[in-house]
């Protein structure tokens, strides 16, 4: 556009081949017949200045956009790096917690199995104890009866001891009358 306005100021129209006719009666176009259109020379400065401002605005916008895109690319790279490290850390923590959970569940399962077997042993022991209790405690005899029975049992054991001692000392013939009063 700048070139157009600079070259148009020097132009001329060659009317040697133009025919005269009804066009001569046409209304005035704003310039003389045969005069070249030179463009709006006085307005050209304002138009060119406005185009220069637009051009500089576009160049500034392009520059700012490229800087913003570069910054956004850098920010994205930092974000992806940070996110990747965070994700790796969290995955490692998840794996460790999962292993810990598996170990704990295994320990719990073993403990439950042991508890079950110990509970069965305890139940069997209690059942056996309850079965033996009447034999050991509830004999159906009073205290005096039990003392008397114990004394009889001790006397019978002493007599057996005497018989065995006499047998050892005198043989089978020496048993007669030795242990009757014992």
mmCIF file of N, CA and C in Angstrom, residues 36 138-139:
data_model
loop_
_atom_site.group_PDB
_atom_site.id
_atom_site.type_symbol
_atom_site.label_atom_id
_atom_site.label_comp_id
_atom_site.label_asym_id
_atom_site.label_seq_id
_atom_site.Cartn_x
_atom_site.Cartn_y
_atom_site.Cartn_z
ATOM 1 N N UNK A 36 -4.753 11.425 -13.947
ATOM 2 C CA UNK A 36 -4.635 10.103 -13.337
ATOM 3 C C UNK A 36 -5.136 10.168 -11.899
ATOM 4 N N UNK A 138 -17.676 -85.732 94.130
ATOM 5 C CA UNK A 138 -18.972 -86.194 94.615
ATOM 6 C C UNK A 138 -18.959 -87.720 94.739
ATOM 7 N N UNK A 139 -18.433 -88.215 95.832
ATOM 8 C CA UNK A 139 -18.339 -89.661 96.028
ATOM 9 C C UNK A 139 -19.577 -90.234 96.707
#
